[in-house]
Short mmCIF file of N, CA and C in Angstrom, two decimals:
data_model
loop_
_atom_site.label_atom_id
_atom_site.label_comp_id
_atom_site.label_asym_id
_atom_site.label_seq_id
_atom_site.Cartn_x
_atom_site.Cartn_y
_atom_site.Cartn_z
N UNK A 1 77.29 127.52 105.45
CA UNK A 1 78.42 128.17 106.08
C UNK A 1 79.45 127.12 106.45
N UNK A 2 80.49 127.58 106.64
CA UNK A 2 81.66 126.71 106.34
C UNK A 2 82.93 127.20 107.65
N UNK A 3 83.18 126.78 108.07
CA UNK A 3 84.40 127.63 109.18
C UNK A 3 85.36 126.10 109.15
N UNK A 4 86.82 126.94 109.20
CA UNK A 4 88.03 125.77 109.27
C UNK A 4 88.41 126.10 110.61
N UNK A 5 88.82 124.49 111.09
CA UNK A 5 89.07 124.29 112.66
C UNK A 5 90.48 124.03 112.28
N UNK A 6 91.34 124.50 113.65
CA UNK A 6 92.55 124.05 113.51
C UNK A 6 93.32 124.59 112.81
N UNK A 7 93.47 125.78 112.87
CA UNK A 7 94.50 126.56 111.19
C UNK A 7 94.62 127.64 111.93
N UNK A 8 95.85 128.03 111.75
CA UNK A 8 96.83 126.87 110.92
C UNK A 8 97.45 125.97 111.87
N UNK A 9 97.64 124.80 111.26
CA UNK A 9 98.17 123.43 111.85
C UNK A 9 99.41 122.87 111.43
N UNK A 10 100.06 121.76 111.70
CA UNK A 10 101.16 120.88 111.15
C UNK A 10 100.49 120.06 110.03
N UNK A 11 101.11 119.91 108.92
CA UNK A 11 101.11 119.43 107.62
C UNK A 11 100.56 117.84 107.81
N UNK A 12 100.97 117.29 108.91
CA UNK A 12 100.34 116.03 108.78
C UNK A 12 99.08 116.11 109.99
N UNK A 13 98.57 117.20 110.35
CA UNK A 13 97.76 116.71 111.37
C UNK A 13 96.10 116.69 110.15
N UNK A 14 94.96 116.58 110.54
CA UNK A 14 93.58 116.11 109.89
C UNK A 14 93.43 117.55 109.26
N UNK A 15 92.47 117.41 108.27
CA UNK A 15 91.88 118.84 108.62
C UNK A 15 90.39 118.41 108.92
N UNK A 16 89.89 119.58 109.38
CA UNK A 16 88.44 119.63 109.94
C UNK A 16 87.88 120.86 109.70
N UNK A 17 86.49 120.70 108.76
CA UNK A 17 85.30 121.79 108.47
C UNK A 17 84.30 121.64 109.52
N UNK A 18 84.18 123.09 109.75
CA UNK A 18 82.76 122.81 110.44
C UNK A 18 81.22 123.43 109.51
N UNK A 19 80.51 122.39 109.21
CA UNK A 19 79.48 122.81 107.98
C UNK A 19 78.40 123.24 108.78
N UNK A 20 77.79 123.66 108.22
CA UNK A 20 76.04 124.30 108.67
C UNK A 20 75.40 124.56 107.31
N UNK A 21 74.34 123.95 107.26
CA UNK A 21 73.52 124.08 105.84
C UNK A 21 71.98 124.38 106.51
N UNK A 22 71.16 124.52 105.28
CA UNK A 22 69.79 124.37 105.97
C UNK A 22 69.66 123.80 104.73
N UNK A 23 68.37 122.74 105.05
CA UNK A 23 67.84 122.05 104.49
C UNK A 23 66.46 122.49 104.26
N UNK A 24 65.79 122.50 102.86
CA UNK A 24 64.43 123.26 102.91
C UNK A 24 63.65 122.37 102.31
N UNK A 25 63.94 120.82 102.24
CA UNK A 25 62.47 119.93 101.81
C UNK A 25 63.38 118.97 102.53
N UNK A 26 62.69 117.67 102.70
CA UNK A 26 62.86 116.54 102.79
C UNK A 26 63.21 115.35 101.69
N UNK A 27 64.73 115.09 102.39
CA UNK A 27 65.52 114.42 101.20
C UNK A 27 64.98 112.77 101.26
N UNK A 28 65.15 112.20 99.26
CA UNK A 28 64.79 110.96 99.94
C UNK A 28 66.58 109.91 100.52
N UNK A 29 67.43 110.55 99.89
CA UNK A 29 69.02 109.98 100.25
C UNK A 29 69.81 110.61 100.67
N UNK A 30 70.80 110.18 101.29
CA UNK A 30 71.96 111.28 101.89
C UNK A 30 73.02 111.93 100.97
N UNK A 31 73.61 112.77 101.83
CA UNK A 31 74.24 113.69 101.09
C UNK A 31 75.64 113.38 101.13
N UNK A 32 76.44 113.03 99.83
CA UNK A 32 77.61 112.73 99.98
C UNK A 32 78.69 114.17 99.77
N UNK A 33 79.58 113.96 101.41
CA UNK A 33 80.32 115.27 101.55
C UNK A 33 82.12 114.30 100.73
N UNK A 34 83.03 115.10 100.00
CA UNK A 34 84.20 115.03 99.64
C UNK A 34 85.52 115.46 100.13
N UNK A 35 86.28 115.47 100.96
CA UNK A 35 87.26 116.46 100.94
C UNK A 35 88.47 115.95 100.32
N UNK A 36 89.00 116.93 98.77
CA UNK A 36 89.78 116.38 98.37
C UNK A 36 91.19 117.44 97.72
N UNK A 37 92.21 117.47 98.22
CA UNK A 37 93.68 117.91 98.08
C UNK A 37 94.38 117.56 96.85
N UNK A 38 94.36 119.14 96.61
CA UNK A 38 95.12 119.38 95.13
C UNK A 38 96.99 118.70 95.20
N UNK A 39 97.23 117.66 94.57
CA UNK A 39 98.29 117.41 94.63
C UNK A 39 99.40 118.38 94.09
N UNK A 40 99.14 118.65 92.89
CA UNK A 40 99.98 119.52 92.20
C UNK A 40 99.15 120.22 91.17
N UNK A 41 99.84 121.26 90.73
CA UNK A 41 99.13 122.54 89.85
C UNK A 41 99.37 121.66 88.46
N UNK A 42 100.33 120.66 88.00
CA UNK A 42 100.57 120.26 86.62
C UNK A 42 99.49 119.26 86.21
N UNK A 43 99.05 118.37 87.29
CA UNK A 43 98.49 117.57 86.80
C UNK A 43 97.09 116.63 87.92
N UNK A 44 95.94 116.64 87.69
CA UNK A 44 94.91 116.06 88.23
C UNK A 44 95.96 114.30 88.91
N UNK A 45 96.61 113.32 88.47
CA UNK A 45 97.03 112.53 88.71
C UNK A 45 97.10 112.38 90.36
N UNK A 46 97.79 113.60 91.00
CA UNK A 46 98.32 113.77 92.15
C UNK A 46 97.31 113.97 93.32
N UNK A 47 96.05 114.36 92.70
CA UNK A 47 94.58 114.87 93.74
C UNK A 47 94.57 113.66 94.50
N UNK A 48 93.91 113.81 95.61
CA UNK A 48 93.56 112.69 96.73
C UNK A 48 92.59 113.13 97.30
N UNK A 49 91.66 111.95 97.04
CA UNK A 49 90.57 112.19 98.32
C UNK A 49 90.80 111.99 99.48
N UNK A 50 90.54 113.29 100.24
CA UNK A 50 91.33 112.37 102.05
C UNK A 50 89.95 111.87 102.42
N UNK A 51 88.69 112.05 102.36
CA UNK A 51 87.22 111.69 103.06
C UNK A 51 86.62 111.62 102.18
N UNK A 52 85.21 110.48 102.30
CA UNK A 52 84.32 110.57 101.33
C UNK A 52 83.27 109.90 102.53
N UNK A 53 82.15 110.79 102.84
CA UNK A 53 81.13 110.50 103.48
C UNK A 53 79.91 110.91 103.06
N UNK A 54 79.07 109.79 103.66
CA UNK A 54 77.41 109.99 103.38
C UNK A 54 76.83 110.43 105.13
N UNK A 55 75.87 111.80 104.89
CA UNK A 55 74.90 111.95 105.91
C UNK A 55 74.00 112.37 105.61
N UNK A 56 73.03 111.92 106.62
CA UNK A 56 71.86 111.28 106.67
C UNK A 56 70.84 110.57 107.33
N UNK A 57 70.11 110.33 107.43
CA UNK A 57 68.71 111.27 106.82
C UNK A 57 69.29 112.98 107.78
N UNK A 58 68.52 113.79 106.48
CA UNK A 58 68.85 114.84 106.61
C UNK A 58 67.50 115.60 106.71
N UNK A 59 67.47 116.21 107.88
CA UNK A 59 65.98 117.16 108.53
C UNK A 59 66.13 118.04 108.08
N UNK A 60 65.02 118.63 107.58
CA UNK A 60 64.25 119.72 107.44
C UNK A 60 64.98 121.28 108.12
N UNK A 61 65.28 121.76 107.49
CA UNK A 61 65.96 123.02 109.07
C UNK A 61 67.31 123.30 108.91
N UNK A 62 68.18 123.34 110.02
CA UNK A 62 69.85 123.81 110.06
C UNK A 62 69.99 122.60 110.67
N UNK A 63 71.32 122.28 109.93
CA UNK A 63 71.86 121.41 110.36
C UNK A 63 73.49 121.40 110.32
N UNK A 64 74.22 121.08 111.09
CA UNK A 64 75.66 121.56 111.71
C UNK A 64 76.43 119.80 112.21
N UNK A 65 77.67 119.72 111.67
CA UNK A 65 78.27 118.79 111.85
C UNK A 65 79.97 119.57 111.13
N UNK A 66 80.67 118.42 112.30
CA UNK A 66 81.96 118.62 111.89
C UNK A 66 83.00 117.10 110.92
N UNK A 67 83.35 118.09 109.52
CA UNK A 67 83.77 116.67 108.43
C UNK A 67 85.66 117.00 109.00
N UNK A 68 85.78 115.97 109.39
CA UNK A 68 87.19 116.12 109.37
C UNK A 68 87.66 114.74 108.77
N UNK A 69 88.60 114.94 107.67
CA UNK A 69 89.69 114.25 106.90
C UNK A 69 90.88 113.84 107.11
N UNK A 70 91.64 112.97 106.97
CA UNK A 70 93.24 112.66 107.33
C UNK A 70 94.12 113.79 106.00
N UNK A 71 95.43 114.21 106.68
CA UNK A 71 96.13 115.00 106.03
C UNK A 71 96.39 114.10 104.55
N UNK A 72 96.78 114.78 103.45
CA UNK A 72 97.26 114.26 102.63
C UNK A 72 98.00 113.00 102.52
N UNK A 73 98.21 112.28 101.73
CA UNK A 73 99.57 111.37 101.56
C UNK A 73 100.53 112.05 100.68
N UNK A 74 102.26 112.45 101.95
CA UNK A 74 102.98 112.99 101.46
C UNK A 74 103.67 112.30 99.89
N UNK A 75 103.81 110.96 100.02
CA UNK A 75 104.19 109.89 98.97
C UNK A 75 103.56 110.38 97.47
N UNK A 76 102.39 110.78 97.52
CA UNK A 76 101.76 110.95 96.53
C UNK A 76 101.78 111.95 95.87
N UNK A 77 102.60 113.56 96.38
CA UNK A 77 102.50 114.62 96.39
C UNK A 77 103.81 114.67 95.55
N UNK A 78 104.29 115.54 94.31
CA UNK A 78 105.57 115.18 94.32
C UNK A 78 106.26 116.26 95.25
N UNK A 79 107.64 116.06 95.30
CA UNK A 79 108.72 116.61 96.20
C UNK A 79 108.68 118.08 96.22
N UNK A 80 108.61 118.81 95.06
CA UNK A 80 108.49 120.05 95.14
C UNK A 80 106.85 120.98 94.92
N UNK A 81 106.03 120.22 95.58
CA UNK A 81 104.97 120.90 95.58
C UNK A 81 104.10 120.63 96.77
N UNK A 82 105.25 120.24 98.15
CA UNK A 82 104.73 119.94 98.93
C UNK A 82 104.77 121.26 99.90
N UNK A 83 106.00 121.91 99.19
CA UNK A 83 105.82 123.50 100.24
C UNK A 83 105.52 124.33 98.97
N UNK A 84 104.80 125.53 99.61
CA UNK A 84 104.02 126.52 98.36
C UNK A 84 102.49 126.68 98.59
N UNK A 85 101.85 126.97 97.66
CA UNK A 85 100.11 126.99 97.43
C UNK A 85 99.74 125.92 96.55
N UNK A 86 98.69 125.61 97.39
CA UNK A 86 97.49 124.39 96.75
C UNK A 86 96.62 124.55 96.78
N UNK A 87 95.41 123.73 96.84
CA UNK A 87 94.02 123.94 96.94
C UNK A 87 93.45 122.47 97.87
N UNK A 88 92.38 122.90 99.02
CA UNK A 88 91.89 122.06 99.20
C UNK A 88 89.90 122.16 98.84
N UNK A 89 89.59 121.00 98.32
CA UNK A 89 87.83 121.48 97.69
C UNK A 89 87.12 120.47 98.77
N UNK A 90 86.14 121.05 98.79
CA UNK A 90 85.12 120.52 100.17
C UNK A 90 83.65 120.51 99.16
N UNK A 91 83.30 119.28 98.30
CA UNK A 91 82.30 119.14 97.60
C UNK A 91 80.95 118.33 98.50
N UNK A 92 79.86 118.97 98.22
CA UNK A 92 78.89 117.66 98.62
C UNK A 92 77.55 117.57 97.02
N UNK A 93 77.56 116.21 97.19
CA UNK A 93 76.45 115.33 96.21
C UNK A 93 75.03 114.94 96.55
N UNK A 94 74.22 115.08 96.25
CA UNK A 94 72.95 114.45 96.18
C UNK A 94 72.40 113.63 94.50
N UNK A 95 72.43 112.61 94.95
CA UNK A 95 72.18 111.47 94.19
C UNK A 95 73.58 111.33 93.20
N UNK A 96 74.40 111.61 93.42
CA UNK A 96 75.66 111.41 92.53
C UNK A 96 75.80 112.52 91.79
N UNK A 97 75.39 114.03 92.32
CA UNK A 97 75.26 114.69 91.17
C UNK A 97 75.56 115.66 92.15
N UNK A 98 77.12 116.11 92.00
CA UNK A 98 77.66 117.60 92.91
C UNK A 98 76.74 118.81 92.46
N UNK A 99 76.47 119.57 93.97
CA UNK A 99 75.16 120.46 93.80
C UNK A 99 76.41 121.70 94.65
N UNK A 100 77.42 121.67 95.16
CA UNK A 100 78.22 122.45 95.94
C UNK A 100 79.86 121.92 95.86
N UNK A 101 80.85 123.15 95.94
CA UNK A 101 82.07 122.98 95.33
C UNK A 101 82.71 124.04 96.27
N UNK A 102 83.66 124.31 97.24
CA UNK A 102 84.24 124.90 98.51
C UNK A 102 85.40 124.20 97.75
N UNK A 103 86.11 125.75 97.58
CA UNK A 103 87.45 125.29 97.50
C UNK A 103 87.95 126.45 98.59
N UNK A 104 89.56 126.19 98.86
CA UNK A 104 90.62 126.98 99.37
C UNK A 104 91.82 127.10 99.24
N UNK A 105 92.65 128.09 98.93
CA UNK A 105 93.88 128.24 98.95
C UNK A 105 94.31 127.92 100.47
N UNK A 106 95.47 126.55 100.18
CA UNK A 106 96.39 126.01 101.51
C UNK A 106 97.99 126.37 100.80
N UNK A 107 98.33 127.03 101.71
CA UNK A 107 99.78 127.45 102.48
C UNK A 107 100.86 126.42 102.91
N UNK A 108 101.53 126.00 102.09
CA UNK A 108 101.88 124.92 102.90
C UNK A 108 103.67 125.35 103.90
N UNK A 109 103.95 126.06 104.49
CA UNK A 109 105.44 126.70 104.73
C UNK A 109 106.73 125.59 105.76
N UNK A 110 107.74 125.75 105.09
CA UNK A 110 109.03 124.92 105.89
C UNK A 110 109.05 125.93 107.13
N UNK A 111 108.79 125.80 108.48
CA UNK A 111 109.07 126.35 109.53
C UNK A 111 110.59 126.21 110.27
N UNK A 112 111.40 125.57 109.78
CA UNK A 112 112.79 125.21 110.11
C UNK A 112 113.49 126.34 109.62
N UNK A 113 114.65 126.24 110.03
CA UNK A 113 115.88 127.02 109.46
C UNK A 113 116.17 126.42 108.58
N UNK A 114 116.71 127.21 107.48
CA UNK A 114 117.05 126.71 106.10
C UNK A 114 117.88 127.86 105.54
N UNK A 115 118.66 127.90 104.37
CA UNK A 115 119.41 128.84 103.72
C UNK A 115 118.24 129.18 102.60
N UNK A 116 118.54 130.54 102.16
CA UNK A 116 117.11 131.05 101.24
C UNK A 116 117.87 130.82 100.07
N UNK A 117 118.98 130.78 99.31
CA UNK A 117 119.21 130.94 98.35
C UNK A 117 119.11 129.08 97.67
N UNK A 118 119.30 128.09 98.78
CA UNK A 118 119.12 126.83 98.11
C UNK A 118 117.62 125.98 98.90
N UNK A 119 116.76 126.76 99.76
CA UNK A 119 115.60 126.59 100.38
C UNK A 119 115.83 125.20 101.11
N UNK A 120 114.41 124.60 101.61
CA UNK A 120 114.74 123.76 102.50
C UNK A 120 115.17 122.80 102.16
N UNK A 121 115.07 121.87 103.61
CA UNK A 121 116.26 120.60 103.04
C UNK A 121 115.37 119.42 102.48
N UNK A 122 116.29 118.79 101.70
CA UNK A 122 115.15 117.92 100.67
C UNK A 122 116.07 116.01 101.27
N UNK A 123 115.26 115.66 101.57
CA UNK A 123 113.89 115.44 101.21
C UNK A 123 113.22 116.37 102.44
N UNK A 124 112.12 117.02 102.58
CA UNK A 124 111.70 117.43 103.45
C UNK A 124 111.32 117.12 104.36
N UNK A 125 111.85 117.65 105.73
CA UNK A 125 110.94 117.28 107.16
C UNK A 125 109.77 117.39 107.49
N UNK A 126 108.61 116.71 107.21
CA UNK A 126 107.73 117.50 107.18
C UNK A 126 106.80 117.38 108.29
N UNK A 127 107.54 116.90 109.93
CA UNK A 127 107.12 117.55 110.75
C UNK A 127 107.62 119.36 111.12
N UNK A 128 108.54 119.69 110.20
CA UNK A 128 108.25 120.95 109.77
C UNK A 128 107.46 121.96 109.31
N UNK A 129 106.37 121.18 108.65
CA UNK A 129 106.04 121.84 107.48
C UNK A 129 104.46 121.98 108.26
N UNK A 130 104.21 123.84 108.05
CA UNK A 130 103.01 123.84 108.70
C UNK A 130 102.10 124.41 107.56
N UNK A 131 100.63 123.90 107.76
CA UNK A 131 99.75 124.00 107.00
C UNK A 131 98.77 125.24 107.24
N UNK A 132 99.11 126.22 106.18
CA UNK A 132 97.49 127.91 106.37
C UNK A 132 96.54 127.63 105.42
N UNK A 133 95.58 127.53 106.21
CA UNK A 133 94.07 127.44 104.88
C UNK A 133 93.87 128.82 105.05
N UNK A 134 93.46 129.49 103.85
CA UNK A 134 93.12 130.45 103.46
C UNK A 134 91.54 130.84 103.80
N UNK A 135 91.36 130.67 105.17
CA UNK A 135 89.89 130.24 105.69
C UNK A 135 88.89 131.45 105.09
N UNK A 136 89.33 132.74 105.19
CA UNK A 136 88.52 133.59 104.65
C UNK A 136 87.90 133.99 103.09
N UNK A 137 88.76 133.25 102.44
CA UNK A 137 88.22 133.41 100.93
C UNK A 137 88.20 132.34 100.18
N UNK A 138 87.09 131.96 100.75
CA UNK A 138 86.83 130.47 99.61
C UNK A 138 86.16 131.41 98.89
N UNK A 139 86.57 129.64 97.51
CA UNK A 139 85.79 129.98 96.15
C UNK A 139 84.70 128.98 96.59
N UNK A 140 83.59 129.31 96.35
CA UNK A 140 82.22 128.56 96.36
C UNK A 140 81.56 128.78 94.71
N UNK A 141 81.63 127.15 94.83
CA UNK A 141 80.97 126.90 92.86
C UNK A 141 79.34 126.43 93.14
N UNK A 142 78.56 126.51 92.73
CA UNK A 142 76.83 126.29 92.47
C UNK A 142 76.33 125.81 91.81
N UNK A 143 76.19 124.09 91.52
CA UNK A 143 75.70 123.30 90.20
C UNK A 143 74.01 123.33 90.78
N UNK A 144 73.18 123.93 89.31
CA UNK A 144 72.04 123.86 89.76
C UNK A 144 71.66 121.63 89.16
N UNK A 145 71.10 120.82 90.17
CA UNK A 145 70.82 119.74 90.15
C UNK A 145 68.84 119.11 90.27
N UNK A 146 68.76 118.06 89.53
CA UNK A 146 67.50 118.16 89.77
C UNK A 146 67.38 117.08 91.57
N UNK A 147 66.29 117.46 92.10
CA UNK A 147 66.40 117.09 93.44
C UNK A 147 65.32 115.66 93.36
N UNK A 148 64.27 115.63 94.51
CA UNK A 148 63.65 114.56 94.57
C UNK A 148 62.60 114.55 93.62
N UNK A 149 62.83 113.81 92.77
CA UNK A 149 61.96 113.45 91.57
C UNK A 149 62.11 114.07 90.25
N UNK A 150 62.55 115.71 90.25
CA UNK A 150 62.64 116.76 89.06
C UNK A 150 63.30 116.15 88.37
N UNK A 151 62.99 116.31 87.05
CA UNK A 151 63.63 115.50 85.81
C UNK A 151 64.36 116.71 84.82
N UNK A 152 64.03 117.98 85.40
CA UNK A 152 64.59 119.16 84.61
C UNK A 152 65.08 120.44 85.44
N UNK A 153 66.07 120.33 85.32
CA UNK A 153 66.60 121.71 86.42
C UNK A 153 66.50 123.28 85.76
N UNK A 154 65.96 123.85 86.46
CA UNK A 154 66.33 125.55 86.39
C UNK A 154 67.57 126.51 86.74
N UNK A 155 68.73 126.60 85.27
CA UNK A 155 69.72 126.89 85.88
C UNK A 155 69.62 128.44 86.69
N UNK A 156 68.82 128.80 86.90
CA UNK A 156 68.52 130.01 87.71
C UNK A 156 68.04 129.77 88.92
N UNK A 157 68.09 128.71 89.65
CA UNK A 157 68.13 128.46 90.89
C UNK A 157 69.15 128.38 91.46
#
């Protein structure tokens, strides 16, 4: 389970997941969590990882922690795809091998006054610019992976 803190927020403030998993064997390595922001719809170039963490050792049971990331880098984003829809994906790995894929549609809107027929002002303010995660409808992807020791996975798990 997955819940977004803070949303909607200002464009440059963190974002923050709050995860809860259960764990049903005992891992022998930690689990590497991703959070990484779709730069633009044209081209992978623009993606950024804002976080890349390992946790760990991981018990047996439910387990609950909060991943929070630094906002994007606006620099990296180009100019006109900084207001509109994006995606942010919330992946985690075991042994280098993504086993979970959380994505979301983010909102990104100019909250200023602006004229509609020539939109906002460029370069953009973007302590203007406030950020909606689309908290209720993630896409959740399911790589079946082999775990501690399995050398052959069952894609029906």
């Amino acid at each position: 389970n997955m819940m977004v803190l803070d949303n909607p927020t200002a464009f440059l403030n963190p974002f923050q997941f709050e995860i809860t998993f259960e764990c049903l064997q005992e891992l022998e390595e930690d689990l590497e969590w991703k959070v990484v922001y779709v730069g633009s719809a044209e081209s992978s170039e623009h993606d950024q990882v804002l976080d890349e963490i390992l946790v760990g050792p991981v018990p047996v049971g439910i387990n609950k922690f909060v991943l929070q990331a630094e906002p994007p880098d606006p620099r990296r984003i180009p100019p006109n795809d900084i207001i509109g829809v994006t995606v942010v994906l919330v992946t985690c790995a075991y042994r280098e091998r993504e086993f979970v894929r959380i994505g979301y549609y983010v909102n990104n809107e100019y909250s200023g006054e602006y004229d509609e027929e020539t939109g906002p002002p460029k370069p953009i303010e973007l302590g203007k610019v406030t950020r909606m995660i689309l908290a209720d409808k993630p896409r959740v992807t399911r790589f079946a992976i082999p775990w501690n020791g399995q050398e052959n996975v069952d894609a029906s798990n």
